[in-house]
PDB file of C-alpha atoms in Angstrom:
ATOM      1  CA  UNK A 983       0.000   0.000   0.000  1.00 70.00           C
ATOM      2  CA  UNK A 984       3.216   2.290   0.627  1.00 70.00           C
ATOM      3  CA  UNK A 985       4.216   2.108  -2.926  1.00 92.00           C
ATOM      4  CA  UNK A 986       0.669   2.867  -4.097  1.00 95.00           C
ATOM      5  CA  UNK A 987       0.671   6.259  -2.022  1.00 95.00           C
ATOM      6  CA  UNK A 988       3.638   7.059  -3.236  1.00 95.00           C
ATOM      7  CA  UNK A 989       2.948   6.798  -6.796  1.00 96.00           C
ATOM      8  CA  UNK A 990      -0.481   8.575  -6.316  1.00 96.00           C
ATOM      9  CA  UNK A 991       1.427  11.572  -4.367  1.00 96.00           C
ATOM     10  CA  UNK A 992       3.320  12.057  -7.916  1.00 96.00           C
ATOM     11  CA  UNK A 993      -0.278  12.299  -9.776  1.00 96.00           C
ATOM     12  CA  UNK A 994      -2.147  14.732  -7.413  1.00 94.00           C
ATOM     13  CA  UNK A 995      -2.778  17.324 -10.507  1.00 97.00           C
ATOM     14  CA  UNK A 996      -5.697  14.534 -10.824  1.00 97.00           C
ATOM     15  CA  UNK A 997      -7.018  14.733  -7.086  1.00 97.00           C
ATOM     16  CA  UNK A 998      -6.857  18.354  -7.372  1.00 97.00           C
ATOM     17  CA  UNK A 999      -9.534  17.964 -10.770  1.00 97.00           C
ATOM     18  CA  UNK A1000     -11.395  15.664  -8.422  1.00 97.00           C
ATOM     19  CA  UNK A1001     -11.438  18.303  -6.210  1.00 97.00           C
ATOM     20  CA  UNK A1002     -12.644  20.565  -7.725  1.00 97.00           C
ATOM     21  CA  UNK A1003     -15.288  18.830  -8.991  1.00 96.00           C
ATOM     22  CA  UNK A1004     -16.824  17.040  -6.190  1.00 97.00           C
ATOM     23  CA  UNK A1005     -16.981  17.509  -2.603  1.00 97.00           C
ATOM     24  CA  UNK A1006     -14.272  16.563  -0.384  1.00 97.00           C
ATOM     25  CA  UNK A1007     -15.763  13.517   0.958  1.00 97.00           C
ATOM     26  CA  UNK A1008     -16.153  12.106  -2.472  1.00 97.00           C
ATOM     27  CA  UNK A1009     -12.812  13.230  -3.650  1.00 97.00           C
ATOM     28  CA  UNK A1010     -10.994  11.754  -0.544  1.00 97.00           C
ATOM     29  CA  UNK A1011     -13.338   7.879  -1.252  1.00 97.00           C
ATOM     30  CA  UNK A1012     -12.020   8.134  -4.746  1.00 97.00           C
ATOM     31  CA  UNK A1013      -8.600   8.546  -4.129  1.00 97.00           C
ATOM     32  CA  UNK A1014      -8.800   6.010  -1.252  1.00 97.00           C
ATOM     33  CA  UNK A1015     -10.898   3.785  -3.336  1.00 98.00           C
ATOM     34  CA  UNK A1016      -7.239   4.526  -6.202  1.00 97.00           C
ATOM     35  CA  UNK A1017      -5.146   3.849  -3.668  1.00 97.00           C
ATOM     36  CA  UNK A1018      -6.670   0.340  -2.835  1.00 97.00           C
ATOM     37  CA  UNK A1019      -6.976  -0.713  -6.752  1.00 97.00           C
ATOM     38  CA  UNK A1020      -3.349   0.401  -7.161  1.00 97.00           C
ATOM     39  CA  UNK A1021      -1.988  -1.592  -4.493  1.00 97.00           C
ATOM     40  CA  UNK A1022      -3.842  -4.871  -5.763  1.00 97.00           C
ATOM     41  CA  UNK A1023      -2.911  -4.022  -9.380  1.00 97.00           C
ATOM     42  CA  UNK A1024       1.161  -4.153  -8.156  1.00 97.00           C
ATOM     43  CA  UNK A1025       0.264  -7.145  -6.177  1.00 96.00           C
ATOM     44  CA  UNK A1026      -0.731  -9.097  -8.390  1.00 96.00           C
ATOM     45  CA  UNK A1027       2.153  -8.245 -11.147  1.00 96.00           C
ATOM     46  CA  UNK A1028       5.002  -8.483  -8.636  1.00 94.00           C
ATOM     47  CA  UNK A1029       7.254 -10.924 -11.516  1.00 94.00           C
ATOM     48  CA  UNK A1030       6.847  -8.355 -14.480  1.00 95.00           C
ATOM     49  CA  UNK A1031      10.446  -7.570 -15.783  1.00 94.00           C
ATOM     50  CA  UNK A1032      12.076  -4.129 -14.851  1.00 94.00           C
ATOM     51  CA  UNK A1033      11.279  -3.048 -18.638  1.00 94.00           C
ATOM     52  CA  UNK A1034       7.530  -3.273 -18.125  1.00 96.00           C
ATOM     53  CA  UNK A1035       7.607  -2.127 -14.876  1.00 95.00           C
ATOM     54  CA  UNK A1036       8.692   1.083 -15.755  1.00 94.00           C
ATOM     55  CA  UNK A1037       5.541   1.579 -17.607  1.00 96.00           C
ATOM     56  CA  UNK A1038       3.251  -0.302 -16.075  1.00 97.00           C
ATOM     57  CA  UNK A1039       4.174   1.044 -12.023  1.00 96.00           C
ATOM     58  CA  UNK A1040       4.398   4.398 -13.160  1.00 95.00           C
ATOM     59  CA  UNK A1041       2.089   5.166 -15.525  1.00 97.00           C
ATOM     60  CA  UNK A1042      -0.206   2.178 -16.501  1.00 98.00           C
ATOM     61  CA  UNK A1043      -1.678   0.884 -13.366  1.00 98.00           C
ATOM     62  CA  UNK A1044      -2.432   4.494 -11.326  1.00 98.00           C
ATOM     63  CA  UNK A1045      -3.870   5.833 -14.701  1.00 98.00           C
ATOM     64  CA  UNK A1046      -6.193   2.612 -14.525  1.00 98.00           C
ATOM     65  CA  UNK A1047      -6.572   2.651 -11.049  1.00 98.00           C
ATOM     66  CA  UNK A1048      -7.669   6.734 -10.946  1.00 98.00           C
ATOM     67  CA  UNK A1049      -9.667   5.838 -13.787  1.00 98.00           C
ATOM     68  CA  UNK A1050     -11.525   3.207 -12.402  1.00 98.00           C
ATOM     69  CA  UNK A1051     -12.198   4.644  -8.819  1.00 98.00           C
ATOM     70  CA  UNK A1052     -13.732   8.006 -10.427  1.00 98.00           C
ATOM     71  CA  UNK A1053     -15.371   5.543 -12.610  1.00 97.00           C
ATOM     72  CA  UNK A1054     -17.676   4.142  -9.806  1.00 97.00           C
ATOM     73  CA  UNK A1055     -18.670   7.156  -8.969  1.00 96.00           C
ATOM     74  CA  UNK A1056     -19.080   9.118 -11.698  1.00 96.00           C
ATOM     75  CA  UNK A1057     -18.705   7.201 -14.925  1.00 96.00           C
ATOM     76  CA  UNK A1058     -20.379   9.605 -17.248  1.00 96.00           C
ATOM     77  CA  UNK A1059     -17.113  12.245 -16.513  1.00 96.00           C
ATOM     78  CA  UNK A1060     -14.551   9.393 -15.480  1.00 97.00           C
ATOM     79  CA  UNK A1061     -12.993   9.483 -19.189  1.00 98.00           C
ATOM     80  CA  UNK A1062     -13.128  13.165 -19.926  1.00 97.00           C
ATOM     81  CA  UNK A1063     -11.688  13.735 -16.610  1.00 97.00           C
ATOM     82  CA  UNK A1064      -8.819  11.850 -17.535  1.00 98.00           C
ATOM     83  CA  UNK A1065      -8.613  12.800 -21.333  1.00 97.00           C
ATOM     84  CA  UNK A1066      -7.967  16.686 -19.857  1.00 97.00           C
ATOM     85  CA  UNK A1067      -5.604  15.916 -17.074  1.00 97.00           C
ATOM     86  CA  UNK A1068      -3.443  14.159 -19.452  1.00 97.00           C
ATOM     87  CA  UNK A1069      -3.948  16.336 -22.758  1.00 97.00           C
ATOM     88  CA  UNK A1070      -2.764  19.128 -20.387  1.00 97.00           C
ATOM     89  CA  UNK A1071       0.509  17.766 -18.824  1.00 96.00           C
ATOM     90  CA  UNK A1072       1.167  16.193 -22.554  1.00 96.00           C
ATOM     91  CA  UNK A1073       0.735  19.646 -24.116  1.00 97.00           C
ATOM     92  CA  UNK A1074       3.123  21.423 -21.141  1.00 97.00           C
ATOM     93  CA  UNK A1075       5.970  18.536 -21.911  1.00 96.00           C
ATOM     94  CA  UNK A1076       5.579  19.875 -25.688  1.00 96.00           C
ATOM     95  CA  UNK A1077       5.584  23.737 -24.900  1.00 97.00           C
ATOM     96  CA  UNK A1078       8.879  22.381 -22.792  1.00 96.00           C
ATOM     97  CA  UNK A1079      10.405  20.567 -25.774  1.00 96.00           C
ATOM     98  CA  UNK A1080       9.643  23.222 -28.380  1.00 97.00           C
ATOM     99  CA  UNK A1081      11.191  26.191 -26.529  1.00 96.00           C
ATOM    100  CA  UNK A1082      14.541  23.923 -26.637  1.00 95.00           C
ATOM    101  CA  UNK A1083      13.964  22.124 -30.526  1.00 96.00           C
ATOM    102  CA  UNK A1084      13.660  26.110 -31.510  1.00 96.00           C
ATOM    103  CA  UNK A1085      17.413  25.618 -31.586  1.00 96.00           C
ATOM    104  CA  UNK A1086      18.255  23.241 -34.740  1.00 95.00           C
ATOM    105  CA  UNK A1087      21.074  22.091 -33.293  1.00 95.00           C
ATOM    106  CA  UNK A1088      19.156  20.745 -30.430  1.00 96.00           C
ATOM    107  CA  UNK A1089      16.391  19.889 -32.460  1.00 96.00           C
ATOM    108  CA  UNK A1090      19.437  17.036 -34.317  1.00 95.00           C
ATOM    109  CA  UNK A1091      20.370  16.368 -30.812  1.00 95.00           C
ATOM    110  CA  UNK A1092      16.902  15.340 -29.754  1.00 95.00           C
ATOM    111  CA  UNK A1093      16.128  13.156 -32.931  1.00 95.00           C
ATOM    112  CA  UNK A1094      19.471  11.307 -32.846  1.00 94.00           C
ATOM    113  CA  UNK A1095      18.310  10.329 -29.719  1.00 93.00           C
ATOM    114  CA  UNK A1096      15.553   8.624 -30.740  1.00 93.00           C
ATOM    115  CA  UNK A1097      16.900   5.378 -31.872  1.00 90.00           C
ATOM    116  CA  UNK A1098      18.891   4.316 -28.665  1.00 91.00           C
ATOM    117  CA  UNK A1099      16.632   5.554 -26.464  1.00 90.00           C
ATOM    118  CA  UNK A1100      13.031   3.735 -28.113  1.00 91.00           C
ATOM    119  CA  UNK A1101      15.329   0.585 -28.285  1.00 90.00           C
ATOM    120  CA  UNK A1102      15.234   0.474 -24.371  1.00 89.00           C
ATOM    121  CA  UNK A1103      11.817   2.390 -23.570  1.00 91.00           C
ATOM    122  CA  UNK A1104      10.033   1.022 -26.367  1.00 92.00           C
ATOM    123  CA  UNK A1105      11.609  -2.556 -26.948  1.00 91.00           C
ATOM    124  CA  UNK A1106      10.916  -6.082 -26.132  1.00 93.00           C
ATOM    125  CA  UNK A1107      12.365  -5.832 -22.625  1.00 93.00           C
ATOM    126  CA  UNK A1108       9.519  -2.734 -22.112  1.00 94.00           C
ATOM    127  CA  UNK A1109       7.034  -5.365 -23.365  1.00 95.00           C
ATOM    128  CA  UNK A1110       6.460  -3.882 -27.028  1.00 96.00           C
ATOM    129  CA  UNK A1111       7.234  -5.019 -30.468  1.00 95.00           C
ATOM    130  CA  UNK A1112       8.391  -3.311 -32.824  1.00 93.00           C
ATOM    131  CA  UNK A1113       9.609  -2.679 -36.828  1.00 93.00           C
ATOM    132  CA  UNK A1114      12.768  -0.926 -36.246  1.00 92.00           C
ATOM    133  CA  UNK A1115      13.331   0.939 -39.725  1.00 92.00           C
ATOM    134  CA  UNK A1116      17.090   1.556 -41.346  1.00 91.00           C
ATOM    135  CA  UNK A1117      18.125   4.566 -40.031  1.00 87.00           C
ATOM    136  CA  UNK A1118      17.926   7.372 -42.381  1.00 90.00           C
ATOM    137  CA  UNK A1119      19.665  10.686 -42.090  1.00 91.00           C
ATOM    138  CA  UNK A1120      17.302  13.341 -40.785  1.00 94.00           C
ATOM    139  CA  UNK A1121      14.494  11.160 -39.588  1.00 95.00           C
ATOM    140  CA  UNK A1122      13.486   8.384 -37.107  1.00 95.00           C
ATOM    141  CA  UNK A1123      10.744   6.141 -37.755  1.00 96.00           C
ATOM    142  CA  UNK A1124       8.975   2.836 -35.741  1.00 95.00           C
ATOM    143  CA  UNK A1125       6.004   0.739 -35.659  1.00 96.00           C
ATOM    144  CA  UNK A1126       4.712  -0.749 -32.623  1.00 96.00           C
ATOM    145  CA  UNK A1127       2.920  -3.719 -33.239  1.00 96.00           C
ATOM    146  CA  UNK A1128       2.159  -4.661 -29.401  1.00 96.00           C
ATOM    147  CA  UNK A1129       2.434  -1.841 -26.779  1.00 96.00           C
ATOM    148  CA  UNK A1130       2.027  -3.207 -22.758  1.00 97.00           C
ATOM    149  CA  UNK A1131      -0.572  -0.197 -22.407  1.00 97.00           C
ATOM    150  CA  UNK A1132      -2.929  -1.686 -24.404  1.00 96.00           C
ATOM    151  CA  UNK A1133      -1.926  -5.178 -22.925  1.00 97.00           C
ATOM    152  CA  UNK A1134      -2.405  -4.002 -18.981  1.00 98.00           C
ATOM    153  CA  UNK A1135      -4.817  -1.699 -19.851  1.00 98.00           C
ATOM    154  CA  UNK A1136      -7.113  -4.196 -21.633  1.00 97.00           C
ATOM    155  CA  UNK A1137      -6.595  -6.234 -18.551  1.00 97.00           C
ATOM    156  CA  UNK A1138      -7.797  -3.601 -16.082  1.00 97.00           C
ATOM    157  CA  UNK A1139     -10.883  -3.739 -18.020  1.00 97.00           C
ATOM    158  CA  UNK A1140     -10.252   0.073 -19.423  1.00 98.00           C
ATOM    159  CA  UNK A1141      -9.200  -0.608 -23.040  1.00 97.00           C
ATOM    160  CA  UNK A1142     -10.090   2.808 -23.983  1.00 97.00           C
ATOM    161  CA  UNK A1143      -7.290   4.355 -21.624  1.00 97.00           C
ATOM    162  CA  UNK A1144      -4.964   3.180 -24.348  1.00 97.00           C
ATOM    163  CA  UNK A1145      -6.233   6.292 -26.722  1.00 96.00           C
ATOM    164  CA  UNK A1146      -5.012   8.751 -24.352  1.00 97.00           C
ATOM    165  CA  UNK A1147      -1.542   7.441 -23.831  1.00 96.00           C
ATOM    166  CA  UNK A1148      -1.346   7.419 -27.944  1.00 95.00           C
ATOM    167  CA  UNK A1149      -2.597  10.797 -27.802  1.00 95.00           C
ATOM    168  CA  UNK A1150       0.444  11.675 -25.711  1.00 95.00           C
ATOM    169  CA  UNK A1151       2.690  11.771 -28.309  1.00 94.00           C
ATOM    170  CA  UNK A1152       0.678  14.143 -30.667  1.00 95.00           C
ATOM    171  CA  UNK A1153       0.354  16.659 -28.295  1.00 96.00           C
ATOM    172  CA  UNK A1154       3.915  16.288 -26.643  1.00 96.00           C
ATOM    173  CA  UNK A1155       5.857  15.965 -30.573  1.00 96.00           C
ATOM    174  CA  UNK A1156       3.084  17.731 -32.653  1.00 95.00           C
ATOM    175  CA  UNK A1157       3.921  20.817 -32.507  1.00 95.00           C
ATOM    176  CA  UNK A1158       7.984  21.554 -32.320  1.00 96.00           C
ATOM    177  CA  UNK A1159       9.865  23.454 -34.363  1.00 97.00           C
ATOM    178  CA  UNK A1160      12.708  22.180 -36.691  1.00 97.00           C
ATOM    179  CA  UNK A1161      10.474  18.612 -36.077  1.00 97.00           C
ATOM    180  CA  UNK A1162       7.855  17.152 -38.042  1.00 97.00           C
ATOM    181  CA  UNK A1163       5.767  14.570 -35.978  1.00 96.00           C
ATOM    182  CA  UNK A1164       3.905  12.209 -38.250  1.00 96.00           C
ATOM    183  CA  UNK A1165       1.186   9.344 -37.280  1.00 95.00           C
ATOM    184  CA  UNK A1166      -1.897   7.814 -39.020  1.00 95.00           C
ATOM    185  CA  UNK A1167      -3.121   5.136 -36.596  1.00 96.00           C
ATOM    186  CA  UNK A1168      -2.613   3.979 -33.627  1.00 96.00           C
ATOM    187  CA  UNK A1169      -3.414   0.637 -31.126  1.00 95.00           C
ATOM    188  CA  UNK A1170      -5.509   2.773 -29.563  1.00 93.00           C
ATOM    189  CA  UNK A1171      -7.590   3.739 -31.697  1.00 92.00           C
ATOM    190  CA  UNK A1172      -7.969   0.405 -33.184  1.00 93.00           C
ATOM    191  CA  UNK A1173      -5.112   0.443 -35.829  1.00 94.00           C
ATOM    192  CA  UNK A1174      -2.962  -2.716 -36.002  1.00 94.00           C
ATOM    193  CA  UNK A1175      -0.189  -0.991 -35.337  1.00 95.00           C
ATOM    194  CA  UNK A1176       0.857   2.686 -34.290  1.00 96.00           C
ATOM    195  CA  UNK A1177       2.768   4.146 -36.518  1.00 96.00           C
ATOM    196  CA  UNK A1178       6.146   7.125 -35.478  1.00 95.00           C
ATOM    197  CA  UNK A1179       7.534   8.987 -37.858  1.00 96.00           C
ATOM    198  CA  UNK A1180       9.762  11.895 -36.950  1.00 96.00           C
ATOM    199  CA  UNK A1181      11.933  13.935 -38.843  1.00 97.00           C
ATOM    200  CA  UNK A1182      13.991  17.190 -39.032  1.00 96.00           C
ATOM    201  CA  UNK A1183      11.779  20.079 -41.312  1.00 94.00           C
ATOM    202  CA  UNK A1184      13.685  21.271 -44.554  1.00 80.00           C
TER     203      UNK A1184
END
């Protein structure tokens, strides 16, 4: 239960939505009510590998967990509640990342990272699969064909989470200079695969 407090103290920009939507007395049950599913959730998942834990400890299972607890008591606003906490702290990692890819040089920087870094985020050990294409100069482009937020999600019984994490990326990469961010489906969404395609601008 420690661990599951912790992680919730780290996502209390959703409490404070809760907060000021309901009274305190709901907003306290649903955040208890988080902190219970949460626990259970890393309880029973105690032999995932490091790689998936990183997703699933962090963000998977307290997104499900919030989720699910405003769920029971509100589940007409559950998934718009979510959809706007996370559109928001998305969109303020991209106003981050474009006041730094302004720079081109930085901009290079952050694409040549790409490659090493979605090799240990985003591989096999993480619990995806990918299509790793040749590496081409200016550019950096993936396909994941199985992504452990649709996995964990689906087995939370909140498939429709998955969306929102996809959405991440278009409002985080979308929108940076010297970078063009390209997608056209996603697992979310119901595409087989989700597509990443990004690349310096001419």
């Amino acid at each position: 239960m420690n661990d599951a407090k912790k992680t919730l103290e780290t996502k209390r920009v959703f409490k404070e939505e809760l907060a000021s939507r309901f009274p305190a007395d709901v907003t306290e049950k649903i955040w208890t009510d988080a902190t219970e599913r949460l626990a259970a959730m890393y309880n029973a998942h105690l032999d995932l590998p490091k790689g998936v834990r990183t997703h699933t400890d962090s963000f998977i299972f307290p997104a499900a967990a919030i989720y699910l607890a405003v769920k029971e008591v509100s589940p007409d606003s559950a998934f718009e509640i979510m959809q706007k906490i996370m559109k928001e702290k998305a969109s303020q990692s991209g106003v981050s990342l474009a006041k730094m890819t302004r720079h081109r040089l930085f901009a290079k920087f952050f694409l040549s990272m790409w490659n090493p870094v979605s090799h240990k985020m985003f591989g096999e050990t993480a619990g995806f699969k990918n299509v790793f294409y040749p590496k081409k100069k200016g550019e950096f482009r993936m396909d994941i064909t199985q992504c452990p937020y649709k996995t964990y999600l689906t087995e939370q019984g909140c498939p429709e989470l998955t969306r929102l994490f996809c959405d991440n990326d278009v409002y985080s990469y979308g929108n940076l200079p010297n970078l063009t961010f390209t997608r056209t489906k996603t697992l979310g969404s119901g595409g087989a695969l989700c597509d990443f395609h990004l690349a310096l601008t001419k």
